[in-house]
Amino acid sequence: MKKYKIYHILTLLLAAMMAVSCSTTKHLPEGETLYLGLKKVTINNEDKSKAGQKALAEAEGAISIAPNNAIVVKPNIRFPIPFGLWIYNRFERYEKGFGKWIFKKLAAKPVYVSTVNPETRIKVASNLLHDYGYFDGKVTYRVDSTRNPRAVKLSYDIDMGNPYYIDTVTYEGFRPQTDSLIHAHFDEGLIHSGDNFDVTVLNQERQRLIDLFRDNGYYYARNEFITFLADTIMRKGYVKLKIVPRQSIPEEALRTYHIGHTSVYLTGYNGEQPDDSLKLRNFTIYYSGKKPGIRYGVLRKRFLYRKGEVYSQTRQNYTQEALARLGVFKFSEFQYTPRTGAEKDTLDVRVNAMFDLPYNSELELNVTTKSTKQTGPGAIFNLSRKNFRRMGASLNLELKGSYEWQTSSTVDGDKSVMNSYELGAALSLEFPRLVLPWVRDRIDPFRFPSQTNFKIYAEQVNRARYFKMLSFGGTVSYSFRPSRSMKHTVTPLHLAFNHLQHRTATFDSIAQANPMLFHSLDDQFIPSVTYTFTYDDSWRHRRMRIWWENSFSSAGNVTSLIYAAFGKSLKEREKKFLGTPFAQFLKFSSEIRPLYYINDKQQIAGRLMAGVIWAYGNKTIAPYNEQFYVGGANSIRAFTVRSIGPGRFHPAENAAYSYVDETGDIKLEANLEYRFRIFSNLFGGNLNGALFLDAGNVWLMRKDEARPDAQFTFNKFFDNIALGTGLGIRYDLSFLVLRLDWGVALHVPYETGISKYYNIPNFKDGMGIHFAIGYPF
């Protein structure tokens, strides 16, 4: 009987699959065949070298076309339910209304064999092999039938043949001045004897030469003015290469040019045309209104050249980048006009620029739900005034606030309402350059972006039934980039004051039971110096990209030395500044974020972060706002913010201080996330999905009797790590990303009464839902 039922179930499933298969092809146009992907790709004479694998990848890319509902192209793995094709077949006939909307948003047009066009693709793949020096390479294909007579797969055979190598490279036929330039920069050449022949490298070498010429006055130099002569007969398997100028190059392309007069035409953000001008020496600003919309000196210093200098493409690019970094203009367009007659080697420069809107604002809303049953909204509002006082600086105002309420029968033994809130304001002035008294040159000493930021802020935290704390301070920071990938940020001055405005009797009783935790909230002055190094190679657009940041802070040491300079002992406890004890600590953190692009629709993102803070001297407990924490929308998403740790410690829900945030002196955190496209162009944006795995915890540096098992130890280290997984959806509008993540706890480091690794008592209690803006990392 059971075998009979199973037989019928299998028969029904097979019939359903055949019905589905037919339903995807019954509406195909006459003469068309549905493409189901690659069946097999055979490689003959495969070259395992790096150059060979690069050539093979290019050839395979030319033939690896995704069929409908593809998950992976090679090997050919498709989602079993062709949802997009069903929608296409069912709703194609609708010309308006809801059916048309469904078709437009969800349908997937069938991929035909005629669209794939394998005849053309094997020619492209073969030519790619030739371009990479595999002149004997050849690609062929065959059609493989399937159960459906109107659907097929394709198989390809790639024969790489033998690679060719560079024999000799010579530069011939150039005029004496350009020939001297070539030989002066000969070591920078990209083609060398013994290298694999590679057309892409040849093109890069040609571009290098043109860039070299244009950086040395040859304004009209173009790529098409250089060509290559290759001889493969003299030595079998090798190419004798000559790089030569083309015949009949225009005379102006053979002449070097110098910079003449510069004119900048400023158009208002409402389209106001210039009606007045300001000229100093060889630089003229044309503007509308009573005075230029930007100060003359600010604008002039963005131009990295002077009259009489040889034209340079690099200086032009840096000048355009410098104008863009001002954040003042929508665009800036450069035009060069050669003079006539005796000054025909001089270029006059005209720049057309249009002002951008002066104000920019952002509003971010969120809703927080904590394990303490506290819930409430939060908001952050940013308002920026660009080109403040015509200085090219940005004046930024940030206002933030959150409110939480909680109803619980565990407080004071009866039902009560606890209200908490956080308020904050910050005002900053940011200059797109270094503002230093000794930097008086016409430009900053760095060609890449540099910034100066002056900031003041104030924040107030109210924890109902416990305390109210006010924090305020200011910073001065400098950022500069010695290269496109590296950034240095120095904060030589960061002054912060923490003042406990109000404390309740409940707070005082808890402080006696747990002095280490609550001393971090004491009144204190925090003078610190910070250095941060950031490496970011995302601009390279490689498959694997790395972002890595290291930060080091030192607090109270300079103040302590000043204290000693006035005859006070360094060993004296409770050293004060303006009547307030100041903190002393060293803090280091490192965070690395690798991002691997499988393709444009799939990525694997990771993050590994570690941090440590050591308080000593005047204060042996680190300030509350300098301590580390985990949990929340951008951390371990199965848990709410500051709800894990330190170590294996976790306050019971009915404990006196269960509502106090959980922080520590040491932090370890790791995240892994698979991101994938669900729908493209959905209401103007892309709907993406994510699967993630998060892990981490915080610990104390010193033992705390009131918080047992909170100190860092290698004993049962992995049991000390909180672990969570989950999935999320993201709506990406390119300028804005809306994110919803659902986290599920797998393991908590504290005791729950369950001895297994999965020690979550109730599944619903191990869930975290987060709505946020932007990616978590």
Short mmCIF file of C-alpha atoms in Angstrom, two decimals, residues 416-651:
data_model
loop_
_atom_site.label_atom_id
_atom_site.label_comp_id
_atom_site.label_asym_id
_atom_site.label_seq_id
_atom_site.Cartn_x
_atom_site.Cartn_y
_atom_site.Cartn_z
CA SER A 416 4.56 50.80 36.49
CA VAL A 417 5.69 52.77 33.49
CA MET A 418 9.38 53.61 32.93
CA ASN A 419 10.18 56.40 30.48
CA SER A 420 13.69 56.97 29.15
CA TYR A 421 15.00 59.30 26.48
CA GLU A 422 18.17 60.44 24.74
CA LEU A 423 18.68 63.88 23.15
CA GLY A 424 21.67 65.17 21.25
CA ALA A 425 22.83 68.06 19.09
CA ALA A 426 26.06 68.63 17.18
CA LEU A 427 27.31 71.56 15.13
CA SER A 428 30.30 71.09 12.83
CA LEU A 429 32.17 73.16 10.27
CA GLU A 430 33.98 71.14 7.62
CA PHE A 431 36.57 72.50 5.20
CA PRO A 432 37.63 70.48 2.11
CA ARG A 433 41.28 71.33 2.82
CA LEU A 434 43.79 71.47 5.67
CA VAL A 435 43.28 74.55 7.82
CA LEU A 436 46.68 74.97 9.46
CA PRO A 437 48.65 78.15 10.14
CA TRP A 438 51.78 76.85 8.40
CA VAL A 439 49.99 75.60 5.23
CA ARG A 440 50.07 78.80 3.19
CA ASP A 441 50.91 77.38 -0.22
CA ARG A 442 48.45 77.72 -3.05
CA ILE A 443 47.31 74.12 -2.49
CA ASP A 444 47.31 71.56 0.28
CA PRO A 445 50.43 69.35 0.25
CA PHE A 446 48.29 66.37 -0.80
CA ARG A 447 46.80 65.85 -4.25
CA PHE A 448 44.03 63.64 -2.89
CA PRO A 449 41.16 64.85 -0.66
CA SER A 450 42.00 66.46 2.67
CA GLN A 451 39.55 67.81 5.25
CA THR A 452 39.44 69.81 8.46
CA ASN A 453 36.53 69.43 10.85
CA PHE A 454 35.63 71.58 13.86
CA LYS A 455 32.81 70.18 15.97
CA ILE A 456 30.94 70.89 19.21
CA TYR A 457 28.25 68.64 20.65
CA ALA A 458 25.99 67.98 23.62
CA GLU A 459 24.04 64.84 24.58
CA GLN A 460 21.68 64.08 27.40
CA VAL A 461 20.72 60.58 28.53
CA ASN A 462 17.85 59.97 30.91
CA ARG A 463 17.43 56.47 32.34
CA ALA A 464 14.14 56.48 34.20
CA ARG A 465 14.40 55.66 37.93
CA TYR A 466 18.19 55.69 37.72
CA PHE A 467 20.08 58.73 36.46
CA LYS A 468 20.31 61.66 34.08
CA MET A 469 23.68 62.40 32.47
CA LEU A 470 24.89 65.31 30.32
CA SER A 471 27.85 64.92 27.96
CA PHE A 472 29.32 67.77 25.95
CA GLY A 473 32.57 68.60 24.22
CA GLY A 474 34.34 69.44 21.00
CA THR A 475 36.85 68.10 18.50
CA VAL A 476 39.31 69.31 15.91
CA SER A 477 40.30 66.72 13.34
CA TYR A 478 42.33 66.57 10.13
CA SER A 479 42.06 63.99 7.35
CA PHE A 480 44.38 63.62 4.39
CA ARG A 481 45.07 61.04 1.70
CA PRO A 482 48.63 60.41 0.46
CA SER A 483 47.10 58.06 -2.14
CA ARG A 484 43.67 57.08 -3.40
CA SER A 485 43.52 54.00 -1.17
CA MET A 486 44.98 55.35 2.10
CA LYS A 487 43.54 57.90 4.51
CA HIS A 488 45.02 59.31 7.71
CA THR A 489 42.84 61.05 10.29
CA VAL A 490 44.39 62.88 13.22
CA THR A 491 42.31 64.34 16.04
CA PRO A 492 44.81 66.38 18.07
CA LEU A 493 42.10 67.84 20.27
CA HIS A 494 39.05 66.07 21.66
CA LEU A 495 37.64 67.48 24.88
CA ALA A 496 34.64 65.81 26.49
CA PHE A 497 32.88 66.35 29.81
CA ASN A 498 30.52 63.85 31.42
CA HIS A 499 28.32 65.24 34.17
CA LEU A 500 25.89 63.12 36.19
CA GLN A 501 23.06 65.61 36.71
CA HIS A 502 20.76 63.45 38.76
CA ARG A 503 20.86 60.06 40.48
CA THR A 504 18.12 58.24 42.35
CA ALA A 505 18.23 56.25 45.57
CA THR A 506 17.80 53.10 43.48
CA PHE A 507 20.87 54.06 41.48
CA ASP A 508 22.89 54.63 44.67
CA SER A 509 21.93 51.24 46.06
CA ILE A 510 22.99 49.53 42.83
CA ALA A 511 26.25 51.51 42.78
CA GLN A 512 27.15 50.04 46.17
CA ALA A 513 26.57 46.51 44.85
CA ASN A 514 28.40 47.09 41.58
CA PRO A 515 30.89 49.98 41.95
CA MET A 516 32.97 49.19 38.83
CA LEU A 517 29.98 49.42 36.53
CA PHE A 518 28.69 52.68 37.92
CA HIS A 519 32.02 54.46 38.39
CA SER A 520 32.14 54.61 34.59
CA LEU A 521 29.25 57.09 34.85
CA ASP A 522 31.00 59.41 37.31
CA ASP A 523 31.67 63.06 36.49
CA GLN A 524 34.87 63.24 34.49
CA PHE A 525 36.83 65.22 31.94
CA ILE A 526 38.12 63.26 28.91
CA PRO A 527 40.91 64.96 26.93
CA SER A 528 42.10 62.63 24.18
CA VAL A 529 44.20 62.40 21.02
CA THR A 530 43.26 59.97 18.25
CA TYR A 531 44.95 58.66 15.12
CA THR A 532 43.08 56.57 12.54
CA PHE A 533 44.42 54.86 9.42
CA THR A 534 41.98 53.66 6.75
CA TYR A 535 42.73 51.52 3.72
CA ASP A 536 40.03 51.31 1.03
CA ASP A 537 40.58 49.82 -2.43
CA SER A 538 36.93 49.74 -3.53
CA TRP A 539 37.72 52.27 -6.28
CA ARG A 540 39.72 49.59 -8.12
CA HIS A 541 36.49 47.71 -8.94
CA ARG A 542 38.15 44.35 -8.45
CA ARG A 543 36.31 41.16 -7.57
CA MET A 544 37.79 41.18 -4.03
CA ARG A 545 37.77 44.57 -2.28
CA ILE A 546 39.10 45.42 1.15
CA TRP A 547 38.25 48.15 3.66
CA TRP A 548 40.46 48.19 6.76
CA GLU A 549 40.54 50.74 9.57
CA ASN A 550 42.80 50.96 12.63
CA SER A 551 42.31 53.54 15.36
CA PHE A 552 44.40 54.43 18.40
CA SER A 553 43.38 56.87 21.16
CA SER A 554 45.25 58.20 24.17
CA ALA A 555 43.37 60.09 26.87
CA GLY A 556 44.63 62.13 29.79
CA ASN A 557 48.34 61.72 29.19
CA VAL A 558 49.05 65.23 27.87
CA THR A 559 46.89 66.65 30.66
CA SER A 560 48.80 64.57 33.19
CA LEU A 561 52.13 65.97 31.92
CA ILE A 562 50.78 69.51 32.21
CA TYR A 563 49.65 68.61 35.69
CA ALA A 564 53.22 67.50 36.51
CA ALA A 565 54.68 70.66 34.98
CA PHE A 566 52.97 72.62 37.75
CA GLY A 567 54.72 70.55 40.41
CA LYS A 568 52.00 67.95 40.99
CA SER A 569 52.91 64.29 41.39
CA LEU A 570 52.01 61.94 38.54
CA LYS A 571 51.13 59.28 41.13
CA GLU A 572 48.55 61.48 42.79
CA ARG A 573 45.06 60.04 42.61
CA GLU A 574 42.00 61.98 41.48
CA LYS A 575 43.91 64.56 39.49
CA LYS A 576 41.42 67.20 38.38
CA PHE A 577 40.93 69.74 35.63
CA LEU A 578 38.54 72.62 36.33
CA GLY A 579 37.44 70.73 39.42
CA THR A 580 36.61 67.52 37.51
CA PRO A 581 38.72 64.31 37.56
CA PHE A 582 40.08 63.49 34.10
CA ALA A 583 40.20 60.05 32.54
CA GLN A 584 43.38 58.24 31.49
CA PHE A 585 43.22 55.33 29.05
CA LEU A 586 44.66 53.80 25.91
CA LYS A 587 42.23 52.47 23.30
CA PHE A 588 42.84 50.51 20.11
CA SER A 589 40.38 49.09 17.60
CA SER A 590 40.77 47.38 14.23
CA GLU A 591 38.07 46.53 11.72
CA ILE A 592 38.44 44.83 8.33
CA ARG A 593 35.65 44.41 5.78
CA PRO A 594 36.30 42.16 2.75
CA LEU A 595 33.71 42.28 -0.04
CA TYR A 596 33.76 39.61 -2.75
CA TYR A 597 31.78 40.18 -5.96
CA ILE A 598 30.54 36.90 -7.40
CA ASN A 599 28.82 39.02 -10.06
CA ASP A 600 26.76 42.21 -10.24
CA LYS A 601 23.85 40.50 -8.48
CA GLN A 602 25.64 38.42 -5.83
CA GLN A 603 28.23 39.39 -3.24
CA ILE A 604 29.73 37.93 -0.08
CA ALA A 605 30.49 40.55 2.57
CA GLY A 606 32.41 40.00 5.78
CA ARG A 607 33.56 41.94 8.80
CA LEU A 608 36.06 41.16 11.56
CA MET A 609 36.44 43.65 14.40
CA ALA A 610 38.52 43.71 17.59
CA GLY A 611 38.98 46.41 20.22
CA VAL A 612 40.52 46.92 23.64
CA ILE A 613 40.60 49.79 26.14
CA TRP A 614 42.88 49.98 29.18
CA ALA A 615 42.09 52.55 31.85
CA TYR A 616 44.83 53.40 34.36
CA GLY A 617 46.29 56.13 36.54
CA ASN A 618 43.71 58.70 37.45
CA LYS A 619 40.75 56.49 36.46
CA THR A 620 41.01 52.70 36.36
CA ILE A 621 37.53 52.34 34.89
CA ALA A 622 36.98 53.43 31.29
CA PRO A 623 34.30 56.07 30.67
CA TYR A 624 30.90 54.65 29.79
CA ASN A 625 30.77 56.22 26.32
CA GLU A 626 34.23 54.81 25.43
CA GLN A 627 33.42 51.19 26.30
CA PHE A 628 32.55 48.56 23.70
CA TYR A 629 29.24 46.80 23.12
CA VAL A 630 27.62 44.36 20.67
CA GLY A 631 24.11 43.77 19.35
CA GLY A 632 21.76 45.84 17.26
CA ALA A 633 21.01 46.53 13.60
CA ASN A 634 24.69 46.88 12.62
CA SER A 635 26.18 44.21 14.86
CA ILE A 636 24.85 40.83 16.05
CA ARG A 637 21.33 41.20 14.71
CA ALA A 638 19.74 38.44 16.75
CA PHE A 639 20.19 40.65 19.83
CA THR A 640 19.35 44.22 20.72
CA VAL A 641 21.97 46.88 21.38
CA ARG A 642 24.11 46.35 24.54
CA SER A 643 22.26 43.18 25.54
CA ILE A 644 25.16 40.69 25.48
CA GLY A 645 28.10 40.41 27.89
CA PRO A 646 30.40 41.19 29.38
CA GLY A 647 31.67 37.62 29.09
CA ARG A 648 29.27 35.02 30.47
CA PHE A 649 27.59 37.54 32.73
CA HIS A 650 23.97 38.44 32.12
CA PRO A 651 21.69 40.19 34.63
#
